[in-house]
């Protein structure tokens, strides 16, 4: 598909260049033939003194008309040939350049469509897993002649867990599309950063209590122009990860500081850490580091950090991570004030 599009685009580029070149050539041809005619006319006359007049010269024709016409035709043919050659050269060069440029123009679209395809495939795969599990459980339950109340409740409980997972996934998918497409229409306002962080902390406090993890805050008084809802979501995602990948009875620290015209926010944990080889990919959609270590034991879809990155991008900021396996991770965000 992209090859055909590239050829078509090349064709249009070349066509436009050739139309311009042809118009230009017609102009050059007309100008040159006009000048040629004029110079032949001047050269074909010689001025000689008129008899009986003192010093007055009159033009007399020294070239026969046919010779003049023959020279004109010869030179005209040469001009046409050279202009044709020039146009052929322009066509070949512009075809090569146009093919190259068409490739460059289409590359980002091709990459975007590939990403989109992979995203849809990954999302469908993630949705299929809970659906298949629910279907199997329901089919097994229906196969028996009777369904005791206790088994029915267990079935509903298990189905509810799968529905919860699908709801989480659909929320993630919605968040992704919201922050990637809608960045211009989200309201920005002056906010007290510490209030945003406290709201995010309150969102994860139950998880922290469950794992007996202390969340320590070191917050400087900073005001920032930002979108409130998305910023709360950003810190909730990062705090949630910090808790998720921390050992029980651990500690998570969130600190803010001002540096010049920027604000730096760090979320530090002392949990399982991330291997250096995984770090470049963890912000990709659906990427989960080291499946044998985390996916089987810790729930997730690999979407949190890509949403976090979209939110940071939307605020024209930067997000980075430093991590040592089995020691912990520090996620650092820099936002313009
Ligand atoms: P999820 O947590 O749902 O898997 P994320 O996009 O939030 O998805 O994170 C992607 C991956 O990055 C996780 O699977 C995990 O391997 C790694 N990761 C993220 N945050 C941390 C952290 N604080 N400590 C260790 N690993 C982390």
Coordinates of C-alpha atoms and ligand atoms in Angstrom, one line a residue:
X1 CA 0.0 0.0 0.0
X2 CA 2.8 2.4 1.0
X3 CA 4.8 1.5 -2.1
X4 CA 1.8 2.4 -4.4
X5 CA 1.3 5.7 -2.4
X6 CA 5.0 6.5 -2.8
X7 CA 4.9 5.9 -6.6
X8 CA 1.7 8.1 -6.9
X9 CA 3.2 10.9 -4.8
X10 CA 6.5 10.7 -6.9
X11 CA 4.3 10.9 -10.0
X12 CA 2.6 14.1 -8.7
X13 CA 5.8 15.7 -7.6
X14 CA 7.4 15.0 -11.1
X15 CA 4.3 16.2 -12.9
X16 CA 4.3 19.5 -11.0
X17 CA 8.1 20.0 -11.6
X18 CA 7.7 19.1 -15.3
X19 CA 4.8 21.5 -15.8
X20 CA 6.9 24.3 -14.3
X21 CA 9.9 23.3 -16.4
X22 CA 7.9 23.0 -19.6
X23 CA 6.4 26.5 -19.1
X24 CA 9.8 27.9 -18.4
X25 CA 11.2 26.2 -21.5
X26 CA 8.4 27.6 -23.7
X27 CA 9.3 31.1 -22.3
X28 CA 13.0 30.5 -23.0
X29 CA 12.2 29.2 -26.5
X30 CA 10.1 32.2 -27.4
X31 CA 12.6 34.6 -26.0
X32 CA 15.5 33.0 -27.9
X33 CA 13.8 32.6 -31.2
X34 CA 12.7 36.3 -31.0
X35 CA 16.3 37.4 -30.3
X36 CA 17.6 35.1 -33.1
X37 CA 15.2 36.6 -35.6
X38 CA 16.2 40.1 -34.6
X39 CA 19.9 39.4 -34.8
X40 CA 19.6 37.6 -38.2
X41 CA 17.7 40.6 -39.5
X42 CA 20.4 43.0 -38.3
X43 CA 23.2 40.8 -39.6
X44 CA 21.6 40.3 -43.0
X45 CA 21.7 44.1 -43.8
X46 CA 24.8 46.0 -44.4
X47 CA 24.8 49.8 -44.3
X48 CA 26.4 51.4 -47.3
X49 CA 26.7 55.1 -48.2
X50 CA 23.8 56.2 -50.4
X51 CA 24.9 57.6 -53.7
X52 CA 24.7 61.3 -54.0
X53 CA 24.3 61.9 -50.3
X54 CA 27.1 63.0 -48.2
X55 CA 27.6 60.6 -45.3
X56 CA 24.1 59.1 -45.2
X57 CA 24.1 55.2 -45.1
X58 CA 21.3 53.0 -46.2
X59 CA 20.7 49.3 -45.3
X60 CA 20.9 46.8 -48.1
X61 CA 20.2 43.1 -47.7
X62 CA 23.3 40.9 -48.1
X63 CA 21.7 37.5 -47.2
X64 CA 19.1 35.9 -49.4
X65 CA 15.8 35.2 -47.6
X66 CA 16.1 31.4 -48.0
X67 CA 19.5 31.4 -46.4
X68 CA 18.3 33.5 -43.5
X69 CA 15.3 31.1 -43.0
X70 CA 17.6 28.1 -43.2
X71 CA 19.9 29.5 -40.5
X72 CA 16.9 30.4 -38.4
X73 CA 15.5 26.8 -38.7
X74 CA 18.8 25.2 -37.9
X75 CA 19.4 27.3 -34.7
X76 CA 15.7 26.8 -33.7
X77 CA 16.1 23.0 -34.0
X78 CA 19.2 23.2 -31.9
X79 CA 17.4 25.2 -29.2
X80 CA 14.5 22.8 -29.2
X81 CA 16.9 19.8 -28.9
X82 CA 18.9 21.4 -26.1
X83 CA 15.7 22.4 -24.2
X84 CA 14.4 18.9 -24.7
X85 CA 17.6 17.4 -23.3
X86 CA 17.5 19.8 -20.4
X87 CA 13.9 18.8 -19.6
X88 CA 14.8 15.1 -19.8
X89 CA 17.6 15.6 -17.4
X90 CA 15.3 17.6 -15.0
X91 CA 12.7 14.8 -15.3
X92 CA 15.2 12.1 -14.4
X93 CA 16.7 14.1 -11.5
X94 CA 13.4 15.2 -10.2
X95 CA 12.1 11.6 -10.4
X96 CA 14.9 10.4 -8.1
X97 CA 14.5 13.3 -5.7
X98 CA 10.7 13.0 -5.7
X99 CA 10.9 9.3 -5.0
X100 CA 13.3 10.0 -2.1
X101 CA 11.1 12.9 -0.7
X102 CA 7.9 10.9 -1.1
X103 CA 9.5 8.1 1.0
X104 CA 10.5 10.7 3.6
X105 CA 7.0 12.3 3.6
X106 CA 5.2 9.0 4.0
X107 CA 7.5 7.5 6.6
X108 CA 5.9 9.1 9.7
X109 CA 2.4 8.1 8.5
X110 CA 3.6 4.5 7.9
X111 CA 5.1 4.4 11.4
X112 CA 2.0 5.9 12.9
X113 CA -0.3 3.3 11.2
X114 CA 2.0 0.5 12.2
X115 CA 1.9 1.7 15.8
X116 CA -1.9 2.0 15.5
X117 CA -2.2 -1.6 14.2
X118 CA 0.0 -3.0 16.9
X119 CA -2.0 -1.1 19.5
X120 CA -5.3 -2.4 18.3
X121 CA -3.9 -5.9 18.2
X122 CA -2.5 -5.6 21.7
X123 CA -5.7 -4.1 23.1
X124 CA -7.8 -6.8 21.5
X125 CA -5.5 -9.5 22.9
X126 CA -5.7 -8.0 26.4
X127 CA -9.6 -7.9 26.1
X128 CA -9.8 -11.4 24.8
X129 CA -8.1 -12.9 27.8
X130 CA -10.7 -12.0 30.5
X131 CA -13.5 -12.6 28.0
X132 CA -12.3 -16.1 27.3
X133 CA -11.9 -16.9 30.9
X134 CA -15.4 -15.6 31.7
X135 CA -16.9 -17.6 28.8
X136 CA -15.2 -20.8 29.9
X137 CA -16.3 -20.5 33.5
X138 CA -19.9 -19.8 32.4
X139 CA -19.9 -22.7 29.9
X140 CA -18.6 -25.1 32.6
X141 CA -21.3 -23.9 35.1
X142 CA -24.1 -24.3 32.5
X143 CA -23.0 -27.9 31.6
X144 CA -24.1 -29.2 35.1
X145 CA -27.8 -30.0 35.7
X146 CA -27.9 -27.8 38.7
X147 CA -25.9 -24.9 39.9
X148 CA -25.6 -24.7 43.7
X149 CA -25.9 -21.1 45.1
X150 CA -22.3 -21.3 46.5
X151 CA -20.9 -22.2 43.0
X152 CA -23.0 -19.5 41.4
X153 CA -21.7 -16.9 43.8
X154 CA -18.1 -18.1 43.2
X155 CA -18.7 -17.8 39.4
X156 CA -20.2 -14.3 39.7
X157 CA -17.3 -13.3 42.0
X158 CA -14.7 -14.5 39.5
X159 CA -16.6 -12.9 36.6
X160 CA -16.7 -9.7 38.5
X161 CA -12.9 -9.7 38.8
X162 CA -12.6 -10.1 35.1
X163 CA -15.1 -7.3 34.5
X164 CA -13.0 -5.1 36.8
X165 CA -9.9 -5.9 34.7
X166 CA -11.7 -5.0 31.5
X167 CA -13.0 -1.8 33.1
X168 CA -9.4 -0.8 34.1
X169 CA -8.2 -1.6 30.6
X170 CA -11.0 0.5 29.0
X171 CA -10.2 3.4 31.4
X172 CA -6.5 3.2 30.4
X173 CA -7.5 3.1 26.7
X174 CA -9.7 6.1 27.1
X175 CA -7.0 8.0 29.0
X176 CA -4.5 7.3 26.3
X177 CA -6.8 8.6 23.5
X178 CA -7.7 11.6 25.6
X179 CA -4.2 12.8 26.3
X180 CA -2.9 12.0 22.9
X181 CA -5.5 13.7 20.8
X182 CA -7.2 16.2 23.0
X183 CA -4.1 18.1 24.3
X184 CA -5.2 21.5 22.9
X185 CA -8.7 21.4 24.4
X186 CA -7.8 20.6 28.0
X187 CA -8.0 23.5 30.4
X188 CA -4.8 24.8 32.0
X189 CA -4.8 26.8 35.2
X190 CA -2.5 28.0 38.0
X191 CA -2.3 25.2 40.6
X192 CA -0.6 24.6 43.9
X193 CA 1.6 21.6 43.1
X194 CA 1.5 20.2 46.6
X195 CA -2.3 20.0 46.5
X196 CA -2.2 18.0 43.3
X197 CA 0.3 15.6 44.9
X198 CA -1.7 15.2 48.1
X199 CA -4.7 14.4 46.0
X200 CA -2.7 11.7 44.1
X201 CA -1.4 10.3 47.4
X202 CA -5.0 10.1 48.8
X203 CA -5.8 8.0 45.6
X204 CA -3.3 5.3 46.5
X205 CA -3.4 5.4 50.3
X206 CA -5.4 2.2 50.5
X207 CA -2.8 0.3 48.5
X208 CA -0.1 1.8 50.7
X209 CA -1.9 0.7 53.8
X210 CA -2.4 -2.8 52.4
X211 CA 1.3 -3.2 51.8
X212 CA 2.3 -1.2 55.0
X213 CA 4.3 1.2 52.9
X214 CA 5.0 4.7 54.1
X215 CA 4.5 7.5 51.6
X216 CA 6.9 10.3 52.5
X217 CA 6.3 13.8 50.9
X218 CA 8.9 16.5 50.7
X219 CA 7.0 19.3 49.0
X220 CA 8.2 22.8 48.2
X221 CA 5.6 25.6 47.8
X222 CA 5.4 25.7 44.0
X223 CA 2.7 27.1 41.7
X224 CA 2.4 25.7 38.2
X225 CA 0.3 26.2 35.2
X226 CA -1.1 22.8 34.3
X227 CA -4.2 20.7 33.7
X228 CA -5.4 19.5 37.1
X229 CA -7.1 16.2 36.3
X230 CA -4.3 14.9 34.1
X231 CA -1.6 15.9 36.6
X232 CA -3.4 14.1 39.4
X233 CA -3.6 11.1 37.1
X234 CA 0.1 11.3 36.3
X235 CA 1.2 11.2 40.0
X236 CA -1.3 8.6 40.8
X237 CA 0.1 6.3 38.1
X238 CA 3.7 6.8 39.3
X239 CA 2.8 6.4 43.0
X240 CA 0.7 3.4 42.2
X241 CA 3.7 1.8 40.3
X242 CA 6.1 2.7 43.1
X243 CA 3.8 0.9 45.6
X244 CA 3.1 -2.0 43.2
X245 CA 6.8 -2.7 42.6
X246 CA 7.9 -2.1 46.2
X247 CA 8.2 -4.8 48.9
X248 CA 5.9 -4.8 51.8
X249 CA 6.8 -2.4 54.7
X250 CA 8.9 -0.3 52.4
X251 CA 8.9 3.4 51.7
X252 CA 8.0 5.6 48.8
X253 CA 9.2 9.2 48.7
X254 CA 7.8 12.0 46.5
X255 CA 9.6 15.3 46.5
X256 CA 9.4 18.5 44.5
X257 CA 11.9 21.3 43.9
X258 CA 12.2 24.4 41.8
X259 CA 15.1 24.7 39.4
X260 CA 15.2 27.9 37.4
X261 CA 12.0 28.2 35.3
X262 CA 11.3 24.5 35.8
X263 CA 9.8 22.3 38.4
X264 CA 11.3 18.9 39.2
X265 CA 9.3 16.2 40.8
X266 CA 10.8 12.9 41.9
X267 CA 9.1 9.7 42.9
X268 CA 11.5 7.3 44.5
X269 CA 10.9 3.7 45.7
X270 CA 13.2 1.0 47.1
X271 CA 11.5 -1.9 45.3
X272 CA 12.4 -4.5 42.7
X273 CA 13.9 -1.9 40.3
X274 CA 14.1 -2.1 36.5
X275 CA 16.8 -3.8 34.4
X276 CA 18.9 -1.4 32.3
X277 CA 17.8 -3.3 29.1
X278 CA 14.1 -2.7 29.9
X279 CA 14.4 1.1 30.6
X280 CA 14.2 2.3 27.0
X281 CA 10.9 0.4 26.5
X282 CA 8.9 0.9 29.6
X283 CA 7.2 4.0 28.3
X284 CA 5.9 2.0 25.2
X285 CA 2.3 1.0 25.2
X286 CA 1.7 -2.5 26.6
X287 CA 5.4 -3.0 27.5
X288 CA 5.9 -4.9 30.7
X289 CA 9.4 -5.5 31.9
X290 CA 10.7 -9.0 32.6
X291 CA 7.5 -11.0 32.4
X292 CA 8.8 -13.9 34.4
X293 CA 9.5 -11.5 37.3
X294 CA 6.6 -9.2 37.3
X295 CA 3.7 -10.0 34.9
X296 CA 2.8 -13.3 36.6
X297 CA 2.7 -11.9 40.1
X298 CA 1.9 -8.2 39.6
X299 CA -1.2 -7.1 37.7
X300 CA -1.0 -4.5 35.0
X301 CA -1.3 -3.8 31.3
X302 CA 1.8 -1.9 30.6
X303 CA -0.2 1.2 29.8
X304 CA 0.4 3.3 32.9
X305 CA 3.8 4.8 31.9
X306 CA 2.7 5.5 28.3
X307 CA -0.2 7.5 29.7
X308 CA 2.2 9.2 32.1
X309 CA 4.5 10.1 29.2
X310 CA 1.5 11.5 27.2
X311 CA 0.5 13.7 30.1
X312 CA 4.1 15.0 30.6
X313 CA 4.4 15.6 26.8
X314 CA 1.1 17.5 26.9
X315 CA 2.7 19.8 29.6
X316 CA 5.8 20.2 27.4
X317 CA 7.9 18.4 30.1
X318 CA 10.2 15.5 30.3
X319 CA 10.1 12.2 32.2
X320 CA 13.0 10.0 32.9
X321 CA 13.9 7.1 35.2
X322 CA 17.0 5.8 37.0
X323 CA 16.8 2.4 38.5
X324 CA 19.0 -0.3 40.0
X325 CA 17.5 -3.8 40.1
X326 CA 16.6 -4.9 43.6
X327 CA 17.5 -1.5 45.0
X328 CA 14.7 0.7 43.6
X329 CA 13.8 3.3 41.0
X330 CA 13.5 7.1 40.8
X331 CA 11.1 8.6 38.3
X332 CA 12.0 12.3 37.6
X333 CA 9.6 14.7 35.9
X334 CA 10.6 18.2 34.7
X335 CA 7.8 20.5 34.0
X336 CA 7.9 24.2 32.8
X337 CA 6.4 26.5 35.3
Ligands
LIG1 P1 2.1 -1.8 34.4 O1 2.7 -1.3 35.7 O2 0.7 -1.9 34.4 O3 2.8 -3.1 34.0 P2 3.4 0.6 33.4 O4 3.3 1.1 32.0 O5 3.0 1.4 34.5 O6 2.6 -0.8 33.3 O7 4.9 0.1 33.6 C1 5.6 -0.6 32.6 C2 6.6 -1.5 33.2 O8 7.6 -0.7 33.8 C3 6.1 -2.4 34.3 O9 5.6 -3.6 33.9 C4 7.3 -2.6 35.2 O10 8.0 -3.7 34.8 C5 8.1 -1.3 35.0 N1 7.9 -0.4 36.1 C6 7.2 0.7 36.2 N2 7.4 1.4 37.3 C7 8.2 0.7 38.1 C8 8.7 0.8 39.4 N3 8.5 1.9 40.2 N4 9.6 -0.1 39.8 C9 9.9 -1.2 39.0 N5 9.4 -1.4 37.8 C10 8.6 -0.5 37.3

